[in-house]
Amino acid sequence: MKTPARASPEVLILEALLAAGGSPVSGVALARQLGVSRVAVWQQMEKLRAQGFAFSAVRARGYRLAKLPAAPHPALIAAHLRGLGHACPVTLLEETDSTNDEAARQLAAGRPAPFAVLARRQTNGRGRLGRAWHSADNGNLYASFAFRPRLAPARMQTFTLWMGVNLCELVANFCGATPGLKWPNDLLFAGRKAGGMLTEARMDADQIRDLVFGLGLNVNSPAGGWPPELAGRAISLAEHTGAPLDLNRFAAALLGRVLLAYDRFLDGTFTTGFAELWHRYDVLRGRPVTVLQGAHRVAGVALGIDDEGALILRTANGRTERFRAGEVTLEKNP
Ligand code: BTN
């Protein structure tokens, strides 16, 4: 765990109030903790009130959090994240073309990594194979995490798969429902897409110079809110579980998990049992599938992945083929 660096006063106030778990925190204690006057604390709380927070004053005992904004709020995410023992700069944008593109631009401009870019909506949200990612301002998460890993390019494939396994564990712990993984980058609930990952990197000669891990996760969008082309094919966590999630707490847990997973990926400890872990969530294993690679179409039964993250297929003539890329369609069981 990293020791959180010094944070802004609003983050520290929120962190203290969240840590109190509903008990009041005195203005004097907050002022002492922040190293400022009580008036300065009160001014910060006024600022937060204007952003959708409500605080109730408990006579002679202090303040407690009475209402949190439902929409993503950077200071609230940072406060939750500090509570988890992490610190990572988070930029939250009202709108951007693509958080992956924005993160790449910031990396190119020299912003120190790691950092995260979140947006309420994207005007050019992108998926794999040049597809568009539906990115309305509807309570879903559009997030990109930027790193400078200095890795061999060949390790990118396992990076995305490793992140997928971590996301499944996180979602299962957070909302009690376990998603499935469809190789290489889809998170599913009941055969419908709940999330997609898009990892993009810039290379030096033989090394990844910088890497952006993008995640679109359908968190709180309401049932029936999808455009016609996605109706019946996409689903949100809230739709699946029947209850909306606390988006700010979830975003912080996600960030914490991604940071931990990244560290484990770099130090190599993740490789132990990785393919087995993937198989736990794999929705393709043992099922008839078709893999499309350019104009090459191969049908067979999916057997899982190998240690390099390639999809293994047993074809009709009994041969085993491995795919490092491609588009997989799940066929009906014969
Ligand atoms: C896919 O399923 O093909 C991957 C979808 C990835 C979408 C996310 S949303 C945040 C980030 N910004 C983008 O433009 N794409 C990724």
Coordinates of C-alpha atoms and ligand atoms in Angstrom, one line a residue, residues 96-102 117-119 122-135 141-145 185-187 193 195-200 212-217 327, ligand 1:
T96 CA -14.3 14.6 -23.4
D97 CA -13.9 12.8 -26.8
S98 CA -12.4 9.7 -25.2
T99 CA -10.8 9.3 -21.8
N100 CA -8.2 7.0 -23.4
D101 CA -7.4 9.8 -25.9
E102 CA -7.3 12.4 -23.1
V117 CA -9.1 10.3 -16.2
L118 CA -12.8 9.9 -15.7
A119 CA -15.6 11.6 -17.7
Q122 CA -17.7 10.9 -24.1
T123 CA -18.3 12.2 -27.5
N124 CA -16.1 9.6 -29.2
G125 CA -15.9 6.7 -26.8
R126 CA -14.1 3.9 -28.5
G127 CA -14.1 0.1 -28.2
R128 CA -12.0 -2.6 -29.8
L129 CA -11.9 -3.1 -33.5
G130 CA -12.8 0.5 -34.2
R131 CA -16.3 0.2 -32.6
A132 CA -18.0 3.0 -30.8
W133 CA -18.7 2.8 -27.1
H134 CA -22.0 4.2 -26.0
S135 CA -21.0 7.0 -23.6
L141 CA -18.2 4.8 -15.7
Y142 CA -15.9 5.9 -18.4
A143 CA -12.4 5.7 -17.0
S144 CA -8.8 5.5 -18.2
F145 CA -5.7 4.7 -16.1
N185 CA -12.0 -7.9 -23.1
D186 CA -15.7 -8.2 -22.2
L187 CA -17.5 -8.3 -18.9
K193 CA -22.3 -6.8 -21.9
G195 CA -18.2 -3.6 -19.5
G196 CA -15.4 -3.5 -22.0
M197 CA -11.7 -2.9 -21.7
L198 CA -9.4 -1.2 -24.2
T199 CA -5.7 -1.2 -23.5
E200 CA -3.6 1.1 -25.7
V212 CA -3.6 3.5 -21.1
F213 CA -6.0 1.0 -19.7
G214 CA -9.5 2.1 -20.6
L215 CA -12.7 0.8 -19.0
G216 CA -16.3 1.4 -19.8
L217 CA -18.4 -0.1 -17.1
E327 CA -13.6 -11.6 -32.6
Ligands
BTN1 C1 -14.7 -2.8 -26.0 O1 -15.6 -3.5 -25.4 O2 -14.5 -2.9 -27.2 C2 -13.9 -1.8 -25.1 C3 -14.7 -0.6 -24.7 C4 -13.8 0.4 -23.9 C5 -14.6 1.6 -23.6 C6 -13.8 2.5 -22.6 S1 -14.8 3.8 -22.0 C7 -13.4 4.6 -21.3 C8 -12.3 4.4 -22.3 N1 -12.4 5.5 -23.3 C9 -12.7 5.0 -24.6 O3 -12.8 5.7 -25.6 N2 -12.8 3.7 -24.5 C10 -12.6 3.2 -23.2

